[in-house]
Amino acid sequence: MSNENVQADAAPPAPANVLVLFGAGGDLTKRKLIPAMFHLSSAGMLPEDFAMVGIDRLELDSEAYRERIDSEIEGFVGETFSRDLWDKLLKRIYYVQGDFKNAESYAALKDMLQQVDQEQRTPGSYLFYLSTPPSFFGEIAGQLSAAGLMQETGDQWRRIIIEKPFGHNLASAKVLNEQLHQAVREHQIYRIDHYLGKETVQNILAFRFSNGIIEPVWNSRYVDHVQITVAEALGVENRASYYEEAGALRDMISNHLLAVLSVVAMEPPNSFDADLIRDEQSKVLRAVRPIADDEVASSAVRGQYGAGTLADGSSAPAYRDEPGVAADSSIDTFSALKLQIDSWRWAGVPFYMRTGKRMPRRYTEVVVEFKHAPDILFQKSMLRKSKVPPCRLVMRIQPNEGIELSLNAKIPGATPRLGTVNMNFNYADYFNSMPSTGYETLIYDCMIGDATLFKRADNIELGWEILDPVINAWSTQPGTEFPNYPAGTAGPETADELLERDGRAWHENTDS
Ligand code: BG6
């Protein structure tokens, strides 16, 4: 087995542009976006002619904003920080104080952009990153357009990155899409789902479509069912005001888990063209069988954590006792779903998904379980009462990124016995990768105009269409069963029953 430790590809610098960060004083900017800029710069992926303009309500000028981020950056970049490189980048960072609802702020931004274009020789191509509460998305797009800042001419491009959450149900997502479409054209909108930025999620496509032995078995003839798990050890942290409105189904399943499902289940596109890929993803989401109102109880499970003990032995409070959470909150901190995809490829193959806060450990994995081999032979010769275990492919998205195939083998010895063996590939054994916050690829792709890893309006709406029946049912029935799993455990018993009813069980992750 070769172990070349291949360095991640250094991509050429993006074309000259200015990145405009709405929400420049916020947490995401400090923790992820500025460090991502630094990583891109140290990988040589930012253009020579580049600048960043932050905009927020904080009363600062460019000099004071630079001082502020200068004092924070090192802690968020870590070992790879280089003072020289950072100083060069810092000189190209500007700030505008403004209120996102006020037209004057956009006039000030426009003046600043003209000044920056002159000073930094940037050609008038702008990337607007909306790291703001969702209530500002439509407003900011409308104001940018009214100020003439979204108009593209010649080689000058204007793009807008929208953070999640994108609506809170189908109706609100449609309204938001309409607001955006009134201001900008679809090709200018980049809706972010940072799971699509994860290398291991992207590798699912490479794994499926570049290995001739995989695709022939990737269908209902060979696959028994698929499981997608995104487990988090953390609780709600200090995000109660957001999470009390969202819950696990909206926060995670509506975007990240459905994004993973579409990559696992989509048909091969004719090329890696962004629209062809997103066409296939929409096609598979459209094939998900709608959950009828009277099927919600048998297809969806919700949970909320109570007090419990975490893996490190410390105790954690109940969700309802977290700061900012209502004492009778009905919000799901865990949710699980069973979906059926009514397509030729997946007929009769259930897709089970679950995600939750305060589970025993943080891991994301996709498990493809294959059908049992006919085991008459083994039952006769080995007097087995139970079935021969099925082959299982586990794609570890994070942490310990890798792929594992479990197979059956004969245990050496005179008595014929079967044992399970694993073929295991770890990313770290083969590839080095550049330090990453997860946002580098997405920002870079937007700068080069590659929308493959971003969601189109129809992808978003189809996701909500799948979940709306569950959202409606849960919002009309208070969670009288809550709390129904202790912090530090794998979710409520009802989640196990979801699979047990079908004679199946969740894959137990023992890896991290
Ligand atoms: C975010 C959710 O989108 O994803 C958070 O809002 C969640 O609640 C996070 O913790 C998980 O992301 P990751 O990359 O750490 O798995």
mmCIF file of C-alpha atoms in Angstrom, residues 149-372:
data_model
loop_
_atom_site.group_PDB
_atom_site.id
_atom_site.type_symbol
_atom_site.label_atom_id
_atom_site.label_comp_id
_atom_site.label_asym_id
_atom_site.label_seq_id
_atom_site.Cartn_x
_atom_site.Cartn_y
_atom_site.Cartn_z
ATOM 1 C CA LEU A 149 -23.626 47.737 -6.330
ATOM 2 C CA MET A 150 -25.012 44.477 -7.758
ATOM 3 C CA GLN A 151 -24.830 45.538 -11.382
ATOM 4 C CA GLU A 152 -22.311 43.567 -13.434
ATOM 5 C CA THR A 153 -20.645 45.127 -16.469
ATOM 6 C CA GLY A 154 -18.004 43.632 -18.733
ATOM 7 C CA ASP A 155 -15.585 41.571 -16.639
ATOM 8 C CA GLN A 156 -16.742 43.153 -13.399
ATOM 9 C CA TRP A 157 -18.664 40.643 -11.322
ATOM 10 C CA ARG A 158 -20.837 41.139 -8.238
ATOM 11 C CA ARG A 159 -21.741 38.156 -6.020
ATOM 12 C CA ILE A 160 -23.462 37.681 -2.709
ATOM 13 C CA ILE A 161 -22.894 34.887 -0.182
ATOM 14 C CA ILE A 162 -25.841 34.124 2.084
ATOM 15 C CA GLU A 163 -25.232 32.339 5.380
ATOM 16 C CA LYS A 164 -27.753 29.965 6.921
ATOM 17 C CA PRO A 165 -30.503 29.708 8.098
ATOM 18 C CA PHE A 166 -32.269 30.140 4.778
ATOM 19 C CA GLY A 167 -35.839 30.559 5.977
ATOM 20 C CA HIS A 168 -37.526 28.488 8.685
ATOM 21 C CA ASN A 169 -39.985 26.564 6.471
ATOM 22 C CA LEU A 170 -41.002 26.341 2.817
ATOM 23 C CA ALA A 171 -43.112 29.510 2.813
ATOM 24 C CA SER A 172 -40.418 31.701 4.389
ATOM 25 C CA ALA A 173 -37.687 30.261 2.130
ATOM 26 C CA LYS A 174 -39.837 31.119 -0.897
ATOM 27 C CA VAL A 175 -40.348 34.671 0.355
ATOM 28 C CA LEU A 176 -36.603 35.067 0.882
ATOM 29 C CA ASN A 177 -35.825 33.668 -2.573
ATOM 30 C CA GLU A 178 -38.322 36.115 -4.077
ATOM 31 C CA GLN A 179 -36.796 39.057 -2.198
ATOM 32 C CA LEU A 180 -33.341 38.071 -3.402
ATOM 33 C CA HIS A 181 -34.489 37.540 -6.977
ATOM 34 C CA GLN A 182 -36.021 41.018 -7.032
ATOM 35 C CA ALA A 183 -32.606 42.445 -6.227
ATOM 36 C CA VAL A 184 -30.105 40.108 -7.873
ATOM 37 C CA ARG A 185 -29.938 37.357 -10.456
ATOM 38 C CA GLU A 186 -29.729 33.713 -9.374
ATOM 39 C CA HIS A 187 -26.207 33.316 -10.801
ATOM 40 C CA GLN A 188 -25.029 36.041 -8.384
ATOM 41 C CA ILE A 189 -26.387 34.261 -5.276
ATOM 42 C CA TYR A 190 -24.188 31.789 -3.381
ATOM 43 C CA ARG A 191 -26.132 30.078 -0.560
ATOM 44 C CA ILE A 192 -23.619 28.539 1.778
ATOM 45 C CA ASP A 193 -23.831 25.099 3.380
ATOM 46 C CA HIS A 194 -20.500 24.551 5.027
ATOM 47 C CA TYR A 195 -20.977 20.766 4.934
ATOM 48 C CA LEU A 196 -20.585 20.913 1.158
ATOM 49 C CA GLY A 197 -17.237 22.650 1.815
ATOM 50 C CA LYS A 198 -15.952 19.629 3.735
ATOM 51 C CA GLU A 199 -13.406 17.631 1.735
ATOM 52 C CA THR A 200 -14.876 14.358 2.949
ATOM 53 C CA VAL A 201 -18.351 15.276 1.715
ATOM 54 C CA GLN A 202 -16.897 16.207 -1.658
ATOM 55 C CA ASN A 203 -15.016 12.930 -1.660
ATOM 56 C CA ILE A 204 -18.300 11.012 -1.625
ATOM 57 C CA LEU A 205 -18.741 12.020 -5.261
ATOM 58 C CA ALA A 206 -15.136 11.161 -6.128
ATOM 59 C CA PHE A 207 -15.465 7.823 -4.327
ATOM 60 C CA ARG A 208 -18.712 6.935 -6.067
ATOM 61 C CA PHE A 209 -17.913 8.076 -9.562
ATOM 62 C CA SER A 210 -14.188 7.380 -9.935
ATOM 63 C CA ASN A 211 -14.169 3.779 -8.708
ATOM 64 C CA GLY A 212 -15.657 1.395 -11.227
ATOM 65 C CA ILE A 213 -16.494 -1.202 -8.582
ATOM 66 C CA ILE A 214 -18.629 1.101 -6.434
ATOM 67 C CA GLU A 215 -21.388 2.458 -8.674
ATOM 68 C CA PRO A 216 -22.663 -0.966 -9.851
ATOM 69 C CA VAL A 217 -23.573 -1.896 -6.245
ATOM 70 C CA TRP A 218 -24.859 1.570 -5.245
ATOM 71 C CA ASN A 219 -28.550 0.785 -5.635
ATOM 72 C CA SER A 220 -31.548 -1.062 -4.241
ATOM 73 C CA ARG A 221 -30.340 -4.362 -5.597
ATOM 74 C CA TYR A 222 -27.387 -4.441 -3.216
ATOM 75 C CA VAL A 223 -27.977 -1.742 -0.604
ATOM 76 C CA ASP A 224 -30.246 -2.600 2.314
ATOM 77 C CA HIS A 225 -30.387 0.898 3.806
ATOM 78 C CA VAL A 226 -28.337 4.046 4.418
ATOM 79 C CA GLN A 227 -27.711 5.888 7.694
ATOM 80 C CA ILE A 228 -26.498 9.455 8.072
ATOM 81 C CA THR A 229 -25.475 10.558 11.555
ATOM 82 C CA VAL A 230 -24.236 13.975 12.650
ATOM 83 C CA ALA A 231 -23.609 13.711 16.377
ATOM 84 C CA GLU A 232 -22.437 16.649 18.449
ATOM 85 C CA ALA A 233 -21.061 16.518 21.974
ATOM 86 C CA LEU A 234 -21.656 20.221 22.534
ATOM 87 C CA GLY A 235 -24.885 21.574 23.937
ATOM 88 C CA VAL A 236 -26.651 24.728 22.819
ATOM 89 C CA GLU A 237 -23.691 26.884 23.987
ATOM 90 C CA ASN A 238 -24.609 30.584 24.062
ATOM 91 C CA ARG A 239 -26.924 30.378 21.031
ATOM 92 C CA ALA A 240 -30.247 29.914 22.815
ATOM 93 C CA SER A 241 -31.935 32.890 21.158
ATOM 94 C CA TYR A 242 -31.296 31.363 17.725
ATOM 95 C CA TYR A 243 -31.741 27.728 18.729
ATOM 96 C CA GLU A 244 -35.052 28.281 20.506
ATOM 97 C CA GLU A 245 -36.440 29.332 17.105
ATOM 98 C CA ALA A 246 -34.653 26.611 15.167
ATOM 99 C CA GLY A 247 -34.107 23.215 16.831
ATOM 100 C CA ALA A 248 -32.144 20.314 15.393
ATOM 101 C CA LEU A 249 -34.442 19.574 12.447
ATOM 102 C CA ARG A 250 -34.128 23.084 11.043
ATOM 103 C CA ASP A 251 -30.571 23.770 12.221
ATOM 104 C CA MET A 252 -29.023 20.599 10.821
ATOM 105 C CA ILE A 253 -31.350 18.312 8.828
ATOM 106 C CA SER A 254 -32.882 20.995 6.593
ATOM 107 C CA ASN A 255 -29.444 21.829 5.222
ATOM 108 C CA HIS A 256 -26.408 19.748 6.197
ATOM 109 C CA LEU A 257 -27.959 16.274 6.405
ATOM 110 C CA LEU A 258 -30.059 16.723 3.272
ATOM 111 C CA ALA A 259 -26.949 18.015 1.489
ATOM 112 C CA VAL A 260 -25.106 14.832 2.462
ATOM 113 C CA LEU A 261 -28.103 12.702 1.458
ATOM 114 C CA SER A 262 -28.243 14.314 -1.967
ATOM 115 C CA VAL A 263 -24.542 13.653 -2.563
ATOM 116 C CA VAL A 264 -24.911 10.012 -1.497
ATOM 117 C CA ALA A 265 -28.079 9.390 -3.500
ATOM 118 C CA MET A 266 -27.844 11.560 -6.643
ATOM 119 C CA GLU A 267 -27.385 10.171 -10.132
ATOM 120 C CA PRO A 268 -24.051 10.837 -11.864
ATOM 121 C CA PRO A 269 -24.154 14.222 -13.608
ATOM 122 C CA ASN A 270 -22.934 14.484 -17.193
ATOM 123 C CA SER A 271 -20.089 16.732 -16.028
ATOM 124 C CA PHE A 272 -18.943 18.575 -12.918
ATOM 125 C CA ASP A 273 -20.737 21.677 -14.145
ATOM 126 C CA ALA A 274 -22.354 23.457 -11.164
ATOM 127 C CA ASP A 275 -25.839 23.454 -12.623
ATOM 128 C CA LEU A 276 -25.732 19.846 -13.776
ATOM 129 C CA ILE A 277 -24.673 18.735 -10.298
ATOM 130 C CA ARG A 278 -27.368 20.816 -8.649
ATOM 131 C CA ASP A 279 -29.944 19.529 -11.145
ATOM 132 C CA GLU A 280 -29.152 15.983 -10.005
ATOM 133 C CA GLN A 281 -29.313 16.988 -6.341
ATOM 134 C CA SER A 282 -32.707 18.589 -6.846
ATOM 135 C CA LYS A 283 -33.872 15.547 -8.775
ATOM 136 C CA VAL A 284 -33.132 13.228 -5.888
ATOM 137 C CA LEU A 285 -34.712 15.566 -3.320
ATOM 138 C CA ARG A 286 -37.793 15.778 -5.518
ATOM 139 C CA ALA A 287 -37.973 11.965 -5.457
ATOM 140 C CA VAL A 288 -38.147 11.839 -1.649
ATOM 141 C CA ARG A 289 -41.574 10.485 -0.782
ATOM 142 C CA PRO A 290 -43.608 13.168 1.029
ATOM 143 C CA ILE A 291 -44.295 12.305 4.652
ATOM 144 C CA ALA A 292 -48.082 12.233 5.057
ATOM 145 C CA ASP A 293 -49.486 13.962 8.140
ATOM 146 C CA ASP A 294 -50.505 10.657 9.682
ATOM 147 C CA GLU A 295 -47.026 9.208 9.049
ATOM 148 C CA VAL A 296 -45.060 11.838 10.950
ATOM 149 C CA ALA A 297 -45.200 9.844 14.184
ATOM 150 C CA SER A 298 -43.790 6.718 12.529
ATOM 151 C CA SER A 299 -41.199 8.502 10.323
ATOM 152 C CA ALA A 300 -39.827 11.242 12.570
ATOM 153 C CA VAL A 301 -38.463 11.316 16.103
ATOM 154 C CA ARG A 302 -37.659 14.311 18.242
ATOM 155 C CA GLY A 303 -35.706 14.537 21.439
ATOM 156 C CA GLN A 304 -34.525 17.059 23.966
ATOM 157 C CA TYR A 305 -31.674 16.466 26.379
ATOM 158 C CA GLY A 306 -32.140 16.447 30.116
ATOM 159 C CA ALA A 307 -29.348 16.721 32.669
ATOM 160 C CA GLY A 308 -26.667 14.086 32.298
ATOM 161 C CA THR A 309 -23.033 13.097 32.485
ATOM 162 C CA LEU A 310 -20.641 13.774 29.613
ATOM 163 C CA ALA A 311 -17.854 11.555 28.293
ATOM 164 C CA ASP A 312 -15.255 13.385 30.440
ATOM 165 C CA GLY A 313 -17.274 12.679 33.592
ATOM 166 C CA SER A 314 -18.522 16.260 34.004
ATOM 167 C CA SER A 315 -22.203 16.921 34.481
ATOM 168 C CA ALA A 316 -24.263 18.912 32.017
ATOM 169 C CA PRO A 317 -27.516 20.762 32.686
ATOM 170 C CA ALA A 318 -30.789 19.983 30.933
ATOM 171 C CA TYR A 319 -31.522 21.998 27.795
ATOM 172 C CA ARG A 320 -34.401 23.710 29.584
ATOM 173 C CA ASP A 321 -31.935 24.884 32.267
ATOM 174 C CA GLU A 322 -29.490 26.427 29.766
ATOM 175 C CA PRO A 323 -29.310 30.247 29.830
ATOM 176 C CA GLY A 324 -31.920 31.837 27.568
ATOM 177 C CA VAL A 325 -34.013 28.664 27.145
ATOM 178 C CA ALA A 326 -37.709 28.597 28.123
ATOM 179 C CA ALA A 327 -38.460 26.368 31.115
ATOM 180 C CA ASP A 328 -41.098 24.535 29.052
ATOM 181 C CA SER A 329 -39.264 24.653 25.713
ATOM 182 C CA SER A 330 -40.567 22.263 23.052
ATOM 183 C CA ILE A 331 -37.489 22.641 20.883
ATOM 184 C CA ASP A 332 -35.841 19.487 19.559
ATOM 185 C CA THR A 333 -32.142 19.142 20.368
ATOM 186 C CA PHE A 334 -32.220 15.760 18.611
ATOM 187 C CA SER A 335 -34.127 14.666 15.558
ATOM 188 C CA ALA A 336 -34.227 11.571 13.425
ATOM 189 C CA LEU A 337 -36.049 10.805 10.196
ATOM 190 C CA LYS A 338 -36.759 7.885 7.957
ATOM 191 C CA LEU A 339 -37.036 8.870 4.305
ATOM 192 C CA GLN A 340 -37.834 6.834 1.214
ATOM 193 C CA ILE A 341 -36.588 7.884 -2.203
ATOM 194 C CA ASP A 342 -39.018 6.907 -4.919
ATOM 195 C CA SER A 343 -36.525 6.527 -7.730
ATOM 196 C CA TRP A 344 -35.550 3.533 -9.811
ATOM 197 C CA ARG A 345 -32.200 3.343 -8.018
ATOM 198 C CA TRP A 346 -33.438 3.617 -4.434
ATOM 199 C CA ALA A 347 -36.916 2.030 -4.439
ATOM 200 C CA GLY A 348 -37.431 0.283 -1.103
ATOM 201 C CA VAL A 349 -34.117 1.463 0.459
ATOM 202 C CA PRO A 350 -34.777 3.573 3.557
ATOM 203 C CA PHE A 351 -32.481 6.482 4.408
ATOM 204 C CA TYR A 352 -32.299 7.045 8.155
ATOM 205 C CA MET A 353 -30.910 10.344 9.429
ATOM 206 C CA ARG A 354 -30.229 11.556 12.937
ATOM 207 C CA THR A 355 -28.533 14.498 14.550
ATOM 208 C CA GLY A 356 -28.370 15.774 18.073
ATOM 209 C CA LYS A 357 -26.650 17.961 20.600
ATOM 210 C CA ARG A 358 -25.091 16.454 23.722
ATOM 211 C CA MET A 359 -24.554 13.045 22.219
ATOM 212 C CA PRO A 360 -21.617 11.005 23.581
ATOM 213 C CA ARG A 361 -19.062 12.312 21.080
ATOM 214 C CA ARG A 362 -18.750 14.464 17.977
ATOM 215 C CA TYR A 363 -18.784 12.508 14.746
ATOM 216 C CA THR A 364 -20.385 12.577 11.327
ATOM 217 C CA GLU A 365 -20.661 9.437 9.267
ATOM 218 C CA VAL A 366 -22.545 7.878 6.392
ATOM 219 C CA VAL A 367 -23.174 4.152 6.655
ATOM 220 C CA VAL A 368 -24.173 2.157 3.606
ATOM 221 C CA GLU A 369 -25.317 -1.270 4.725
ATOM 222 C CA PHE A 370 -25.457 -3.937 2.048
ATOM 223 C CA LYS A 371 -27.973 -6.749 1.821
ATOM 224 C CA HIS A 372 -27.248 -10.012 3.571
#
